[in-house]
PDB file of C-alpha atoms in Angstrom:
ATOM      1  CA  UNK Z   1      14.872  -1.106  16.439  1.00  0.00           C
ATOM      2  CA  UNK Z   2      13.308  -4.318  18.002  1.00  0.00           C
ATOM      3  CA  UNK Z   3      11.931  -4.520  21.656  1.00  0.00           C
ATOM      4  CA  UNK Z   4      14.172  -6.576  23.343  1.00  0.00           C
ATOM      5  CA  UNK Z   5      17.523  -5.685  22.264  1.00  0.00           C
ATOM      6  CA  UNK Z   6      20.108  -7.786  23.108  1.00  0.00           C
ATOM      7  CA  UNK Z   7      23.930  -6.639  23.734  1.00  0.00           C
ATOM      8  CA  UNK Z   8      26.558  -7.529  22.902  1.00  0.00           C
ATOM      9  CA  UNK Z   9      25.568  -9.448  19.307  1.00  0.00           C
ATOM     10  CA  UNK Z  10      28.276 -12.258  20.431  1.00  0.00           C
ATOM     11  CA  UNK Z  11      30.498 -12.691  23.344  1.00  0.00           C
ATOM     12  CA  UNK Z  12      33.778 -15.350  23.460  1.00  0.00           C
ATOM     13  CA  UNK Z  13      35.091 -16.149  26.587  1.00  0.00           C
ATOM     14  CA  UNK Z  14      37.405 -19.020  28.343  1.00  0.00           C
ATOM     15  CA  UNK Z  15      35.699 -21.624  30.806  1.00  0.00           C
ATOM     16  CA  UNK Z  16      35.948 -20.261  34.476  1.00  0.00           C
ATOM     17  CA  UNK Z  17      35.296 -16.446  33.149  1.00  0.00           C
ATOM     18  CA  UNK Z  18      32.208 -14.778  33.691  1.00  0.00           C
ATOM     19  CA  UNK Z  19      29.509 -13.921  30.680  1.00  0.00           C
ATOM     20  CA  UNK Z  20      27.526 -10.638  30.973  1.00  0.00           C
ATOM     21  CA  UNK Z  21      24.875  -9.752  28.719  1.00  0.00           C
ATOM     22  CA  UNK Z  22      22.540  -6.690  28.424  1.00  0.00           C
ATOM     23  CA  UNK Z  23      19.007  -6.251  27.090  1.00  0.00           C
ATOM     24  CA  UNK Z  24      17.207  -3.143  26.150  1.00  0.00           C
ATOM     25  CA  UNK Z  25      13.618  -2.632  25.473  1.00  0.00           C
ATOM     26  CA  UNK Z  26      11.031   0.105  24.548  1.00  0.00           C
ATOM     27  CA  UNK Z  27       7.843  -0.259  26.325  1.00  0.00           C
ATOM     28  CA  UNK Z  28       6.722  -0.607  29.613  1.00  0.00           C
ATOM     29  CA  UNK Z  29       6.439  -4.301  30.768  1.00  0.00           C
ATOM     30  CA  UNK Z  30       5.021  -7.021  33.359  1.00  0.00           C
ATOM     31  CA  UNK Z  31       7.981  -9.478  33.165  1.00  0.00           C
ATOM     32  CA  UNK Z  32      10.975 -10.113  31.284  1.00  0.00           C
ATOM     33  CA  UNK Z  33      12.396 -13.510  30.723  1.00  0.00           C
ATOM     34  CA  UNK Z  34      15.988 -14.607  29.378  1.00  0.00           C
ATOM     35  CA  UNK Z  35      16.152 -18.177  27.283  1.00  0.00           C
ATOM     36  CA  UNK Z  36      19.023 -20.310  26.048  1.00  0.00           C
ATOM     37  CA  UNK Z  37      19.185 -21.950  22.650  1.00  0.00           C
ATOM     38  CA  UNK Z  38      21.469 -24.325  21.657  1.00  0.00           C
ATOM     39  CA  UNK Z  39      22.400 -24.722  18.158  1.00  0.00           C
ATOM     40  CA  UNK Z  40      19.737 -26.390  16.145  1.00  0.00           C
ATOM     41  CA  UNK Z  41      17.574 -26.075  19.202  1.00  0.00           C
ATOM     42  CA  UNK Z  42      13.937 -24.704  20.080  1.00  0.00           C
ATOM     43  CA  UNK Z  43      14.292 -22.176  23.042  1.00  0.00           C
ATOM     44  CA  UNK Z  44      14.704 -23.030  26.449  1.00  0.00           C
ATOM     45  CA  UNK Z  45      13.278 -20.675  29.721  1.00  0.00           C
ATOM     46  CA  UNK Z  46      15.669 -19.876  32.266  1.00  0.00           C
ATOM     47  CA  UNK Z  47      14.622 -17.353  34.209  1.00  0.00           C
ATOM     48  CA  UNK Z  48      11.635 -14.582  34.641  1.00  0.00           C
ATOM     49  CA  UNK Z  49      11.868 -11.294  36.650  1.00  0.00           C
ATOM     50  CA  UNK Z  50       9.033  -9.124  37.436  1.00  0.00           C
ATOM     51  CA  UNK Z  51       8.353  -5.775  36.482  1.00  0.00           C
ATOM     52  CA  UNK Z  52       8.735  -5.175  40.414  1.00  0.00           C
ATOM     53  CA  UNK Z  53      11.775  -7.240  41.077  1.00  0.00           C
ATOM     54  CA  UNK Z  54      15.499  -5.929  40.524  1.00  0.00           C
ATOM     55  CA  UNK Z  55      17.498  -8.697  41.083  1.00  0.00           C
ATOM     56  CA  UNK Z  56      17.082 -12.564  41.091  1.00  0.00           C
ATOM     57  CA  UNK Z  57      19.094 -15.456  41.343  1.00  0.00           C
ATOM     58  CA  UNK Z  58      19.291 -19.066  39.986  1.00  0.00           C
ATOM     59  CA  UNK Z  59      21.886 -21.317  39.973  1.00  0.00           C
ATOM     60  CA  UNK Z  60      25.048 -19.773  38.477  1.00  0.00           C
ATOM     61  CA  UNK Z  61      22.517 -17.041  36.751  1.00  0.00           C
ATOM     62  CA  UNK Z  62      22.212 -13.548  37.614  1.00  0.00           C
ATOM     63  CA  UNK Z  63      19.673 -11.137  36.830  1.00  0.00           C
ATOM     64  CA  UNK Z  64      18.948  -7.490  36.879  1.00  0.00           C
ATOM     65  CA  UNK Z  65      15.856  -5.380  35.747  1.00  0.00           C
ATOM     66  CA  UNK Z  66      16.017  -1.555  35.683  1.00  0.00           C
ATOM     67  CA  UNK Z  67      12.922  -0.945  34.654  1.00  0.00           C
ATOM     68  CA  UNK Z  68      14.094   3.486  34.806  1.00  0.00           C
ATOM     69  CA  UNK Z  69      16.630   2.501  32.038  1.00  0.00           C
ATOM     70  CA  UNK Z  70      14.113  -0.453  30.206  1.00  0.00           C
ATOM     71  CA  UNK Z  71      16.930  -2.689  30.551  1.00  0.00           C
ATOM     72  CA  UNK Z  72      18.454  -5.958  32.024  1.00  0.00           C
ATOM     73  CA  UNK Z  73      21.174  -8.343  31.934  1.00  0.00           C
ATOM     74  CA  UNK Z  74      22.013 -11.551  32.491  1.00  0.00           C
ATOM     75  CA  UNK Z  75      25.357 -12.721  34.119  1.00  0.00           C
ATOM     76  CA  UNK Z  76      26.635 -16.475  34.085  1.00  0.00           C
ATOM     77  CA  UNK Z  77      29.067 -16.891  36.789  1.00  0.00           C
ATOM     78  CA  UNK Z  78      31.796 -19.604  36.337  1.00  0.00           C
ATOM     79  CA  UNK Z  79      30.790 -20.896  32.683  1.00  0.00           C
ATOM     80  CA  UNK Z  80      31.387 -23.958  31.419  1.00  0.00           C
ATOM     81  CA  UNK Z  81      31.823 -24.941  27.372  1.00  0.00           C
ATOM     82  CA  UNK Z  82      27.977 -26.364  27.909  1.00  0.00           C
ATOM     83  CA  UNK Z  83      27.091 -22.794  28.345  1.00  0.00           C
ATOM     84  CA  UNK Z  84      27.836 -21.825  24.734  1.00  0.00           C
ATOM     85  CA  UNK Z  85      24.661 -21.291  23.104  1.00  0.00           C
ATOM     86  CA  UNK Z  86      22.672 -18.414  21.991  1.00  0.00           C
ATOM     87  CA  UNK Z  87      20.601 -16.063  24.999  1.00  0.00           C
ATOM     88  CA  UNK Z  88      17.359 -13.920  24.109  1.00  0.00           C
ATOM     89  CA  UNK Z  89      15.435 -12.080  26.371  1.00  0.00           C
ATOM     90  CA  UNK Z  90      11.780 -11.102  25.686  1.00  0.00           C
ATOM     91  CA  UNK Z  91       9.148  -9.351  27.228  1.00  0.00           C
ATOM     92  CA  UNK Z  92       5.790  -9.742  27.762  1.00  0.00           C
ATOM     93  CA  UNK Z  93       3.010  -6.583  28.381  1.00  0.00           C
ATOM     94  CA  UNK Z  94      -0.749  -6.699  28.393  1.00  0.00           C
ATOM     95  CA  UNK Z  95      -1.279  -4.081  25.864  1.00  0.00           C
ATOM     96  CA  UNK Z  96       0.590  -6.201  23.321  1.00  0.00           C
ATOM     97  CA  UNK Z  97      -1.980  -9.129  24.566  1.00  0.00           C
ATOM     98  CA  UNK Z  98       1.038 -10.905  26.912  1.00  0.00           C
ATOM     99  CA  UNK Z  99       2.473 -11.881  23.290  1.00  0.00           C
ATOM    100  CA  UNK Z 100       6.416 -12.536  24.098  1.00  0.00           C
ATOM    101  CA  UNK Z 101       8.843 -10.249  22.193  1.00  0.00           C
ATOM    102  CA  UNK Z 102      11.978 -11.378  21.246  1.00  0.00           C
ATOM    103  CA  UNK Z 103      15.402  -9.776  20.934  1.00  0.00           C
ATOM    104  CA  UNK Z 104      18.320 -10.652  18.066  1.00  0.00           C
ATOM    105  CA  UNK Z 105      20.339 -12.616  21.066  1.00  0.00           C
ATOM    106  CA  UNK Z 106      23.878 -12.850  22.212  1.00  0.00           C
ATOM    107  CA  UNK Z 107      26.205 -15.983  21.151  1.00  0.00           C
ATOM    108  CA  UNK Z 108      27.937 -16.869  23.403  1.00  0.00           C
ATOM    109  CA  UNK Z 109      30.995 -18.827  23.097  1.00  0.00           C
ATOM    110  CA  UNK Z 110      32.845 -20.486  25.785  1.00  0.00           C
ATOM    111  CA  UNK Z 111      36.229 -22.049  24.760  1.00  0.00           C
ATOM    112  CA  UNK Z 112      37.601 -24.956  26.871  1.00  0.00           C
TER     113      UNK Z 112
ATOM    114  CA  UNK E   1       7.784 -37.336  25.891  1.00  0.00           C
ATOM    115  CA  UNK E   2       8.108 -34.592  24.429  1.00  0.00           C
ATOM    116  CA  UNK E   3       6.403 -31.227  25.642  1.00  0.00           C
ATOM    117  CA  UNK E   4       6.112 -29.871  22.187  1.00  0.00           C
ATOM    118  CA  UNK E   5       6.693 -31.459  19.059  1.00  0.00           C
ATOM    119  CA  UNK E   6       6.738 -30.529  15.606  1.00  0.00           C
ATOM    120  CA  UNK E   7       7.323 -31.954  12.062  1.00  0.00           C
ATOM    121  CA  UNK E   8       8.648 -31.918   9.935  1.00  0.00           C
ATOM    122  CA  UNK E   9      12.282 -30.542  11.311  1.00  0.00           C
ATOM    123  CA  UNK E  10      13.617 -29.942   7.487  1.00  0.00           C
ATOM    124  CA  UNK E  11      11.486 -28.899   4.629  1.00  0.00           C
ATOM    125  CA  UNK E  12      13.265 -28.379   1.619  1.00  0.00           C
ATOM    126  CA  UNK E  13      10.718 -27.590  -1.507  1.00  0.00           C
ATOM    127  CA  UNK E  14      10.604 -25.102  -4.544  1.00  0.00           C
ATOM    128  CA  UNK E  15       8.964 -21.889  -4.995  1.00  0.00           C
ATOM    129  CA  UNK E  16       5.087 -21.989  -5.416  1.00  0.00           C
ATOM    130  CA  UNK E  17       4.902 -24.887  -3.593  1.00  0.00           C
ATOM    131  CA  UNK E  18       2.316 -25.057  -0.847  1.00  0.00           C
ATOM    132  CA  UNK E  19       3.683 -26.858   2.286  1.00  0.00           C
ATOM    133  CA  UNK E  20       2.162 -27.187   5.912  1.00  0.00           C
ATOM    134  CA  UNK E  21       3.985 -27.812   9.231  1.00  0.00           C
ATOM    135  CA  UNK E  22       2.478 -29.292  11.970  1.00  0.00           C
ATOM    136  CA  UNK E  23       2.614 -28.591  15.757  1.00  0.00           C
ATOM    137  CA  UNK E  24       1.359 -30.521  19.011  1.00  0.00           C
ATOM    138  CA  UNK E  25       1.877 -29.925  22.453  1.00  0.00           C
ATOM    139  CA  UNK E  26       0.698 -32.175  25.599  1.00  0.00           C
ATOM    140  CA  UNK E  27       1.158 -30.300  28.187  1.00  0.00           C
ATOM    141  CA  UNK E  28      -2.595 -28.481  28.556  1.00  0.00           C
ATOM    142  CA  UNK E  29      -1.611 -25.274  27.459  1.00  0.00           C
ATOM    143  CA  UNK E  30      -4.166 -22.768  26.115  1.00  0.00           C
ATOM    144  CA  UNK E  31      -1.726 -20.882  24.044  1.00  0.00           C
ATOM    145  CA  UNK E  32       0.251 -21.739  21.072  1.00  0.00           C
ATOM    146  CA  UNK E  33       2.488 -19.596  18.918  1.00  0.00           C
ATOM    147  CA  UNK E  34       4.522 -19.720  15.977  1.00  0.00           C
ATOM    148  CA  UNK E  35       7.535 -17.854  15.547  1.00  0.00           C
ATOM    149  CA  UNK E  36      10.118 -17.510  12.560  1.00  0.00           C
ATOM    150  CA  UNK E  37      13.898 -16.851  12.683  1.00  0.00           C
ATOM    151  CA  UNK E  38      15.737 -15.485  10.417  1.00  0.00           C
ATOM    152  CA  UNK E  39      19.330 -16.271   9.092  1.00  0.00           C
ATOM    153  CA  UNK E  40      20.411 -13.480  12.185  1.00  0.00           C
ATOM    154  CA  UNK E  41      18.372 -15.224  14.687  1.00  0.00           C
ATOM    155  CA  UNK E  42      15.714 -12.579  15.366  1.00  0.00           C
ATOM    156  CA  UNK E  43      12.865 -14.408  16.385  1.00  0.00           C
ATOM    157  CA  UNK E  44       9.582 -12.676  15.478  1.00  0.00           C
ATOM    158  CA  UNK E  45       6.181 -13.877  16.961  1.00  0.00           C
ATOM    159  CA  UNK E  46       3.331 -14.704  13.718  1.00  0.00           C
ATOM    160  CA  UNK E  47       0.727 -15.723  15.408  1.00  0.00           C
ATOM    161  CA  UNK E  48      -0.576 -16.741  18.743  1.00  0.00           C
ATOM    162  CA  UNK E  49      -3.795 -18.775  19.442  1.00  0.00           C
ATOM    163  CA  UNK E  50      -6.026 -19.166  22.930  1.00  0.00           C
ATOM    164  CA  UNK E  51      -8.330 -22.326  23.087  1.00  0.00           C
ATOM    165  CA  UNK E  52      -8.713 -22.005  19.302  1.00  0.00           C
ATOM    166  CA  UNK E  53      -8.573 -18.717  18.840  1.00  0.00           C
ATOM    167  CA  UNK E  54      -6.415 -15.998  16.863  1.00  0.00           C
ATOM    168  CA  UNK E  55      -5.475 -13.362  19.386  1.00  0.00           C
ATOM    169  CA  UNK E  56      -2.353 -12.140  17.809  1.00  0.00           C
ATOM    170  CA  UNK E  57      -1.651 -11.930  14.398  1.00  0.00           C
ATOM    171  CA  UNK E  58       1.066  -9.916  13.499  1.00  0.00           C
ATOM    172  CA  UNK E  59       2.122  -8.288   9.763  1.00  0.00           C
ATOM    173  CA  UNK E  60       2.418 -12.162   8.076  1.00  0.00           C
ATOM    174  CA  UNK E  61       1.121 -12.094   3.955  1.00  0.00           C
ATOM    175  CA  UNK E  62      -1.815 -13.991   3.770  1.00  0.00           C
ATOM    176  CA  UNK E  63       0.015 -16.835   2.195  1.00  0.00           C
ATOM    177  CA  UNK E  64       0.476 -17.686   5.564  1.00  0.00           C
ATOM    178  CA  UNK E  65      -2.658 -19.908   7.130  1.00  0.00           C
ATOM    179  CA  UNK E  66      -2.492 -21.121  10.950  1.00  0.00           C
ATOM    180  CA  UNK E  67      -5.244 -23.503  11.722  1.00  0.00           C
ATOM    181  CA  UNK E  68      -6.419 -25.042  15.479  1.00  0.00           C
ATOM    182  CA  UNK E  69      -8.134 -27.627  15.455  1.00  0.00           C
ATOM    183  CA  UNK E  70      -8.217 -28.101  19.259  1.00  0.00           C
ATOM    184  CA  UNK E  71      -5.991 -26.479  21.555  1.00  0.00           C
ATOM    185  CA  UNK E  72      -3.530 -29.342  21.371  1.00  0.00           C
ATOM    186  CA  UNK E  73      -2.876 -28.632  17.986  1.00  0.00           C
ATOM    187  CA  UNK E  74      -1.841 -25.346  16.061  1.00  0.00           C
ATOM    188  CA  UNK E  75      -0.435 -26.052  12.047  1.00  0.00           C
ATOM    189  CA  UNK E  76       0.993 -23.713  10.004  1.00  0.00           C
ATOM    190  CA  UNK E  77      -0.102 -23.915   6.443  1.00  0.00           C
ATOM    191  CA  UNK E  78       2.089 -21.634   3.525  1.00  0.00           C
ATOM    192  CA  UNK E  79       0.905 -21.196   0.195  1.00  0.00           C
ATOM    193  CA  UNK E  80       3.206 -20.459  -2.974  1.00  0.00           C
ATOM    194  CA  UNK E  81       6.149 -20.533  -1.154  1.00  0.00           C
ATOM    195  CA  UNK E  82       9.028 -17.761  -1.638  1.00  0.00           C
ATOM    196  CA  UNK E  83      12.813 -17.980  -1.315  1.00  0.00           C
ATOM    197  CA  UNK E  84      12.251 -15.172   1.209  1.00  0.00           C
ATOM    198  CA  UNK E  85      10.440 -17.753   3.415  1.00  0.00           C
ATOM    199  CA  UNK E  86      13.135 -20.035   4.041  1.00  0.00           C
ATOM    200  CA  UNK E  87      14.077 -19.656   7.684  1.00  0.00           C
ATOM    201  CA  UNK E  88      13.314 -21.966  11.157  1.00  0.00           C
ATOM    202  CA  UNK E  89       9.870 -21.846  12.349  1.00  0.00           C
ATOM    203  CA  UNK E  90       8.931 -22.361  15.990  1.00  0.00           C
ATOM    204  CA  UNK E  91       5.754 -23.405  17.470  1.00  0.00           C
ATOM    205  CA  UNK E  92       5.532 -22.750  21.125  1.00  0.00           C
ATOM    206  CA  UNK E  93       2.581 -23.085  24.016  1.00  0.00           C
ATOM    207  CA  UNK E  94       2.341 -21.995  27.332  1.00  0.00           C
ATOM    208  CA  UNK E  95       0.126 -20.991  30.153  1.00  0.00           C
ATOM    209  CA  UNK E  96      -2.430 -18.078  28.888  1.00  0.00           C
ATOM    210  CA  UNK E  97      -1.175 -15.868  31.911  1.00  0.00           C
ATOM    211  CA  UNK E  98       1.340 -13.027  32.170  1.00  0.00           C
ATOM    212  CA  UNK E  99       4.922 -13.722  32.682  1.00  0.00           C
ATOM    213  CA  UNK E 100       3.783 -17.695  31.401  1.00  0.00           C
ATOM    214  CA  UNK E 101       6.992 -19.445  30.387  1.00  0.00           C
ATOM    215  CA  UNK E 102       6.607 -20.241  26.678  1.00  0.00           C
ATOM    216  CA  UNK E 103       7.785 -23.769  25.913  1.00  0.00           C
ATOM    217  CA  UNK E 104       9.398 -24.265  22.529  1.00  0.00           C
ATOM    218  CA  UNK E 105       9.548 -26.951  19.972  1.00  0.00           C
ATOM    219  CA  UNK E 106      12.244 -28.016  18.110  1.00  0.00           C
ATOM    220  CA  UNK E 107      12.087 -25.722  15.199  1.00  0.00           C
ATOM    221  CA  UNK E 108      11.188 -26.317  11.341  1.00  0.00           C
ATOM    222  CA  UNK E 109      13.984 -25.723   9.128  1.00  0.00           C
ATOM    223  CA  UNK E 110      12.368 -24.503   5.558  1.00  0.00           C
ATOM    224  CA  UNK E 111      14.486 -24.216   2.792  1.00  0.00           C
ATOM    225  CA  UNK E 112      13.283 -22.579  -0.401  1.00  0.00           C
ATOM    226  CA  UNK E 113      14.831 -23.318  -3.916  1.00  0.00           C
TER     227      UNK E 113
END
């Protein structure tokens, strides 16, 4: 399996609801970002967290490292149908030479 | 303007063909990548460059060619294409620092008949 696993695969919700997403990597890491891509898009940053950190805000985001279980999620509070896109988080460690490591993603799907 | 920016955004050609994709960025960053998704959206680094040079070069067949010309700049050159190819390829910069945000292009879409 990949570092950076993302879970679940997809996720459909309705406008207002909240999305949750998980990620699950292998090795030990500095930071972990999350990024958005819309269809047909290149890959947008949204948010870093720190090897140190275990919980950060931004906006309607929310996320949560636990670096003991080498995983974190992602929560969007109150989405909206411009939230449906695709969400990868990837990790960065200096013995891979900082290189960013990608998961599969979650689609997400918010119906109006 | 855009951060980065490559071209072309579709490439549709037949196998054996030998095909390049080009990749700018203007925002001073030292580091450049390309990446390639697959048809299930895994996105798996190729290469990575720093000031011109090849500091990550993962399991890619030699077909497979980056070039740097200056650190502005990082192309991706493929030679007798394969249908297993076809997928969207992403250049990317950013910061050479830990934890740098990577900023992404818009993606090359390469079809192979």
């Amino acid at each position: 399996s990949q570092q950076g696993e993302e879970d679940p695969q997809a996720l459909s919700i309705q406008e207002g609801e909240n999305a949750t997403m998980n990620c699950s990597y292998k090795t030990s890491i500095n930071n972990l970002q999350w990024y958005r891509q819309n269809s047909g898009r290149g890959l947008v940053h949204l948010i870093l967290i720190r090897s140190n950190e275990r919980e950060k805000h931004s906006g309607r985001l929310r996320v949560t490292l636990d670096t003991s279980k080498k995983s974190s999620s992602l929560l969007i509070t109150a989405s909206r149908a411009a939230d449906t896109a695709s969400y990868f988080c990837a990790t960065d460690n200096k013995a891979a030479g900082n290189k960013l490591t990608f998961g599969g993603g979650t689609r997400v799907l918010v119906k109006p | 303007d855009t951060a980065v920016s490559q071209t072309p955004k579709y490439l549709v050609t037949q196998m054996g063909n030998d095909k390049s994709i080009k990749c700018e960025q203007n925002l001073g960053h030292d580091t450049m990548y390309w990446y390639k998704q697959d048809s299930k959206k895994f996105l798996k680094i190729m290469f990575s460059y720093n000031n011109k040079e090849l500091i990550i070069n993962e399991t890619v067949p030699n077909r497979f060619s980056p070039k740097s010309p200056d650190k502005a700049h990082l192309n991706l050159h493929i030679n007798s294409l394969e249908l297993g190819d076809s997928a969207v390829y992403f250049c990317a910069s950013s910061q050479s620092r830990a934890g740098a945000e990577a900023f992404f292009g818009q993606g090359t879409r390469l079809t192979v008949v």
